[in-house]
Short mmCIF file of C-alpha atoms and ligand atoms in Angstrom, two decimals:
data_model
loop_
_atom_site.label_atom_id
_atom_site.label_comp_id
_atom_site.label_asym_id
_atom_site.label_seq_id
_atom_site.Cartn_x
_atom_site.Cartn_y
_atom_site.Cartn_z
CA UNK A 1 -44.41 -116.88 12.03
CA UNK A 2 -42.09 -113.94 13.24
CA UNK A 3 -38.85 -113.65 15.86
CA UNK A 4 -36.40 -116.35 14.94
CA UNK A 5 -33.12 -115.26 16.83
CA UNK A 6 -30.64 -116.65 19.47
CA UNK A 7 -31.92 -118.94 21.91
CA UNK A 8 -34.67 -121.24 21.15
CA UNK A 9 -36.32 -121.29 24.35
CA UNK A 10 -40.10 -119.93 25.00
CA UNK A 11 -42.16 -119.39 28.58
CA UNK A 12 -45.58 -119.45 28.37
CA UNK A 13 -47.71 -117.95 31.85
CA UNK A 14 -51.23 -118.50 32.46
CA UNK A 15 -53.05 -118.48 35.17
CA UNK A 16 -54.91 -121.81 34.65
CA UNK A 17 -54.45 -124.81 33.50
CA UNK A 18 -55.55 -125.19 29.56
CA UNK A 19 -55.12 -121.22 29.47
CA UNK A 20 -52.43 -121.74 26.89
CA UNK A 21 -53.89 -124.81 25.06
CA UNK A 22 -56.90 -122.79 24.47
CA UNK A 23 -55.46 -119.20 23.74
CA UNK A 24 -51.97 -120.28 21.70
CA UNK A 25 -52.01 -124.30 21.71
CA UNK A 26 -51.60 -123.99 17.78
CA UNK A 27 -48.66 -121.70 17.97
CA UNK A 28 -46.90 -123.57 20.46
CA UNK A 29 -46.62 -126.51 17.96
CA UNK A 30 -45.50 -124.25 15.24
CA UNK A 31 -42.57 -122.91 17.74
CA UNK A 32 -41.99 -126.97 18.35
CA UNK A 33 -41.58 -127.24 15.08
CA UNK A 34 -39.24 -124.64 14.62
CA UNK A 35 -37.16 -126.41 17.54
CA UNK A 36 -37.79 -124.38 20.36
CA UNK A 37 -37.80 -125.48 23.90
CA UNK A 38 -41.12 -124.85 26.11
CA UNK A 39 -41.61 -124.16 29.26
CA UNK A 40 -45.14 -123.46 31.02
CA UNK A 41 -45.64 -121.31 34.55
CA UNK A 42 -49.16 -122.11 35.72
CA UNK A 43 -49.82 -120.09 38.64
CA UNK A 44 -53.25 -121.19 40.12
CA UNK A 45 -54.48 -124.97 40.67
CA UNK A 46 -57.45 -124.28 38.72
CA UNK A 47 -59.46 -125.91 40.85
CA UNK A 48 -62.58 -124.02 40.81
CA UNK A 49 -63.37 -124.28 37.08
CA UNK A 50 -64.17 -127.83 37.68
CA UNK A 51 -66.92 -128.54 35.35
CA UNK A 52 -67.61 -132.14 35.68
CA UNK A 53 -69.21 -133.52 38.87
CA UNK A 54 -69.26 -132.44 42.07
CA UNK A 55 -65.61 -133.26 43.57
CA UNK A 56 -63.61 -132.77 46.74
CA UNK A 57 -61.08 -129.96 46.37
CA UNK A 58 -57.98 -132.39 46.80
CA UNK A 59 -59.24 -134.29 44.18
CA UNK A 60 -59.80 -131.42 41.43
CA UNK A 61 -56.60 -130.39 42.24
CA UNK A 62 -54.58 -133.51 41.34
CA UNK A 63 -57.22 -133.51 38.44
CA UNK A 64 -56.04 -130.25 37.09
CA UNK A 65 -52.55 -130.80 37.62
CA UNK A 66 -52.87 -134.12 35.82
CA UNK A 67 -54.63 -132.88 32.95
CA UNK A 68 -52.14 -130.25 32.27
CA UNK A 69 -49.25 -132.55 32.90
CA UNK A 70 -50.57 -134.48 30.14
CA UNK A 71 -51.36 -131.64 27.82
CA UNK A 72 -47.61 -130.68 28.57
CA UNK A 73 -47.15 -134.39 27.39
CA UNK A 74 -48.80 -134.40 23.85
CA UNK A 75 -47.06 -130.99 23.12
CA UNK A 76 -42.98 -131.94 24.38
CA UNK A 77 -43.16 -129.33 26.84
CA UNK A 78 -39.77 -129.27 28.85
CA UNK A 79 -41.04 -128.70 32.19
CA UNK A 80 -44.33 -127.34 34.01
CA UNK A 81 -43.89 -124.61 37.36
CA UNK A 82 -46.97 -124.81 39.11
CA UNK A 83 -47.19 -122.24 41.62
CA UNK A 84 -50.19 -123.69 43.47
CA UNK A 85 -52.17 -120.74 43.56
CA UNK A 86 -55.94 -120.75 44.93
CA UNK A 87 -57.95 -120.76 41.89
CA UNK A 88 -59.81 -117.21 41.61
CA UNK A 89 -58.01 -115.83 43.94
CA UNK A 90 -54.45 -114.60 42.25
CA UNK A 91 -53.02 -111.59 43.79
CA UNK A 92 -50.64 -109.11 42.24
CA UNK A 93 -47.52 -109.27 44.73
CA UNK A 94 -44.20 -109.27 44.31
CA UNK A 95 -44.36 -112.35 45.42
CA UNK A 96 -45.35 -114.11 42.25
CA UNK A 97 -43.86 -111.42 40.37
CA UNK A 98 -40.12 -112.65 41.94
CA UNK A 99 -41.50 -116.46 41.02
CA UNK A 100 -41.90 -115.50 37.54
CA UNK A 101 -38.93 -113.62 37.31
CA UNK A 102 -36.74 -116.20 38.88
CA UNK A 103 -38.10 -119.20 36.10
CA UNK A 104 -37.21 -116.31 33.88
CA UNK A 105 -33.67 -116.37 34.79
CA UNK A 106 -33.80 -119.87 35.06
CA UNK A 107 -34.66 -121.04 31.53
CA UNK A 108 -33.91 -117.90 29.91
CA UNK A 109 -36.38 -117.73 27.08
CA UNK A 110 -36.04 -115.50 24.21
CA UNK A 111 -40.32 -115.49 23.85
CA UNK A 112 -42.65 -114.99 26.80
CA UNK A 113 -46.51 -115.74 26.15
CA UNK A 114 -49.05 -114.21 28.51
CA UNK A 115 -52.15 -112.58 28.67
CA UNK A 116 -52.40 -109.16 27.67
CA UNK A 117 -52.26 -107.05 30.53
CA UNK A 118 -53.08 -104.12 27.70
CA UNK A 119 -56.95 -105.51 27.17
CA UNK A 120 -59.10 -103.77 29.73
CA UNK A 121 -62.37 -103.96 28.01
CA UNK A 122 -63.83 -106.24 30.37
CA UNK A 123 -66.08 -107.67 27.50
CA UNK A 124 -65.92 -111.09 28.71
CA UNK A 125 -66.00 -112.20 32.65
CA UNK A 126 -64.09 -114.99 31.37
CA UNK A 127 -61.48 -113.50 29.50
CA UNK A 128 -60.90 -110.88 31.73
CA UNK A 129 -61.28 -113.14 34.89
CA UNK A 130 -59.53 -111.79 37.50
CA UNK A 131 -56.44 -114.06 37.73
CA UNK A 132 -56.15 -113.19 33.88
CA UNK A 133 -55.21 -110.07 34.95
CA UNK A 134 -53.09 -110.17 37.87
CA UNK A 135 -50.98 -112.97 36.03
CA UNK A 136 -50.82 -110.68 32.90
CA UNK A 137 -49.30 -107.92 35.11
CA UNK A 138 -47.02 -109.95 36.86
CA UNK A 139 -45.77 -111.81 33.68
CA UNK A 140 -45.35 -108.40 32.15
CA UNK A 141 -43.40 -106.73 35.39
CA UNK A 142 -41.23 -110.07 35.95
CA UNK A 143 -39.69 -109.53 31.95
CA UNK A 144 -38.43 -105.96 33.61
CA UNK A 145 -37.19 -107.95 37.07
CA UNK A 146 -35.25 -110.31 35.17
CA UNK A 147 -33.68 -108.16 33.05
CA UNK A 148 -32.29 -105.85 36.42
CA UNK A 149 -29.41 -107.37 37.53
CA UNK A 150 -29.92 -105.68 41.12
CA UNK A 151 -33.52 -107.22 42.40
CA UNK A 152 -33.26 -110.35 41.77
CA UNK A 153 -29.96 -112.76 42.72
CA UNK A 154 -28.47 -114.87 39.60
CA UNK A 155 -27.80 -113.72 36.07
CA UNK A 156 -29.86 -111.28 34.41
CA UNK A 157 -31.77 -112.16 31.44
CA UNK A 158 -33.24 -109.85 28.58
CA UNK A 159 -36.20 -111.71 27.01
CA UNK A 160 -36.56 -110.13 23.43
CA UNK A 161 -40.08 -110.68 22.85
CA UNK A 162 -44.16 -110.66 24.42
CA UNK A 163 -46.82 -112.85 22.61
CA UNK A 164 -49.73 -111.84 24.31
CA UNK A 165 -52.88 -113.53 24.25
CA UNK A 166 -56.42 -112.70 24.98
CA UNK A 167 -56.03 -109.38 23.56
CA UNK A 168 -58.18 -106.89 22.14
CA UNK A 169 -55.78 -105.40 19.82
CA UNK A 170 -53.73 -108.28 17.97
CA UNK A 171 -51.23 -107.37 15.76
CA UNK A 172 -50.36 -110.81 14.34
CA UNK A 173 -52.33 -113.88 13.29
CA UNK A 174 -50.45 -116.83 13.34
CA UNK A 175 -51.80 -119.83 11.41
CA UNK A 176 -52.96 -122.82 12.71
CA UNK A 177 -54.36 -124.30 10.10
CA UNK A 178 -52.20 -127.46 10.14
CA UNK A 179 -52.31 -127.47 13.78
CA UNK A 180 -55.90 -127.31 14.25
CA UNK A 181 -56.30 -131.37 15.19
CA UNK A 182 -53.11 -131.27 17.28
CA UNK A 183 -54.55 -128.31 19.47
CA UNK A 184 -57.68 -129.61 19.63
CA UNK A 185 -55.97 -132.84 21.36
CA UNK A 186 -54.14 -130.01 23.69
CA UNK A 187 -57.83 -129.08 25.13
CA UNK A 188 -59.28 -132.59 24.98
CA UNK A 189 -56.39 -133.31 27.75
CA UNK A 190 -58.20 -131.09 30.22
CA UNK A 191 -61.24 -133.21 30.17
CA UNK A 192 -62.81 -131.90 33.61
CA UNK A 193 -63.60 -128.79 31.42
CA UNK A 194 -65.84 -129.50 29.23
CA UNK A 195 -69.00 -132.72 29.07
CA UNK A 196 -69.37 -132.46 25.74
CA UNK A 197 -66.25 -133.51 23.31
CA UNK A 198 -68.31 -132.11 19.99
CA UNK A 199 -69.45 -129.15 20.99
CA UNK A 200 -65.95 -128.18 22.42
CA UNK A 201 -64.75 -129.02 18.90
CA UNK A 202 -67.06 -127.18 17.46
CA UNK A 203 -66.82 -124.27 19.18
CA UNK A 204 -63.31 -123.96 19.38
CA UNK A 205 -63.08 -124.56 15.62
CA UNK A 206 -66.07 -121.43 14.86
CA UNK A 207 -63.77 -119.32 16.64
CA UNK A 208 -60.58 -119.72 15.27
CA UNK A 209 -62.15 -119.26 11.52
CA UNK A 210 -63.04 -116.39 12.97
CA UNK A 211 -60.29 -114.00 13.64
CA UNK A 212 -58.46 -113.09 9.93
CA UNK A 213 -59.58 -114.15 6.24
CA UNK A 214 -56.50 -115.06 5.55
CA UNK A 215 -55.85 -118.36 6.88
CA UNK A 216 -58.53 -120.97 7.99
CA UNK A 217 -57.74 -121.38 11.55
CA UNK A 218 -55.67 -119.00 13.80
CA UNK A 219 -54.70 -117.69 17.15
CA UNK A 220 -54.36 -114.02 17.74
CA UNK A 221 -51.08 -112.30 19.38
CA UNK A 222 -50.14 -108.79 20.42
CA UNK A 223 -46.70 -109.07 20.14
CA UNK A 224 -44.19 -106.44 21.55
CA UNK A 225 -40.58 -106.40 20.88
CA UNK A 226 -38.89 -105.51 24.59
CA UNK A 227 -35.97 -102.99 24.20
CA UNK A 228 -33.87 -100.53 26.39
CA UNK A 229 -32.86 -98.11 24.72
CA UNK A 230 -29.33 -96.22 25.52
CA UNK A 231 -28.14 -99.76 26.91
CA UNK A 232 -26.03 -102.69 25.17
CA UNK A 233 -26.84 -105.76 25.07
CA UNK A 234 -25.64 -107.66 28.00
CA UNK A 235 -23.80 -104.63 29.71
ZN1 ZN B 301 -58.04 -119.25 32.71
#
């Protein structure tokens, strides 16, 4: 664990719901643990990665929503901006870039956790789904926004540090090994995603035992300290 400063507060943006349970649900707990508040933007509904049955749109909305609100549940988080978003569809505008940066100024975190907007390898159509992307952009662009006191109305707000996940270059493993059951009840909450409760387990497990030798289970950050150089602190 890295970054223990001023104000305890952390944002984490995905673009789906169970994004974050699945990329940094271990983490989060440690941050819990070290008494920081959480906050989670989830831009799209999520509706289209409905994997059980075949239901009515409404319906795997509310689903979705549901799911995460419980997930949010289990974990303490503080409070949950959904930006209703057509799953599959995200689109970089400034737009959601001015959402994000507005919840930015709002609960003024000191950590933001996003996708990395670095990893273009396109290795995996589902890690580098399309609203991965765009919401790794704008989460990245919205840090700047917030910090300018001229775009946006309200205070500005320097975040101090990105936690990126889903990237291809991590420079920190964080471990999970004592969080491993709680994160695995993180993912369970999202139920419409997967049939099979063991195999989910299992898989999830294989690849976090994966990623370093050093610990048994971990998640896998980028992180990058934000600075601005020639400026002081709140001037
Ligand atoms: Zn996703």
């Amino acid at each position: 664990m890295t970054g223990i400063t001023q104000n305890k507060v952390l944002l984490a943006i995905s673009a789906h719901p169970d994004d974050i349970e699945f990329a940094a649900g271990g983490t989060m707990f440690n941050f819990k643990k070290l008494g920081y508040d959480i906050y989670f933007i989830v831009a799209t509904n999520g509706e289209n990665g409905f994997k059980i049955d075949h239901k009515p749109r409404s319906v795997r909305v509310k689903t979705r929503h549901n799911e995460q609100l419980k997930a949010a549940k289990i974990l303490g988080v503080k409070k949950v901006f959904f930006l209703n978003y057509r799953d599959c569809y995200l689109k970089y505008d400034d737009n959601l870039r001015e959402q994000i940066a507005l919840i930015i100024k709002k609960v003024k975190p000191e950590i933001i956790f996003s996708f990395d907007p670095a990893n273009k390898s396109f290795e995996s159509i589902n890690l580098l789904h399309r609203d991965h992307r765009v919401i790794a952009e704008a989460a990245f662009d919205a840090v700047f926004a917030a910090r300018n006191r001229y775009l946006l109305p309200g205070e500005a707000h320097s975040v101090k540090k990105l936690w990126f996940f889903g990237c291809d270059k991590p420079n920190h493993y964080e471990n999970i090994t004592s969080n491993i059951n709680n994160k695995i009840k993180l993912i369970e909450a999202h139920r419409s995603q997967f049939s099979d409760h063991k195999s989910m387990n299992d898989w999830v497990k294989t690849h976090l035992s994966q990623y370093t030798k050093k610990y048994k289970y971990s998640e896998k950050f980028r992180i990058v300290t934000v600075t601005q150089p020639f400026v002081k602190e709140g001037v």
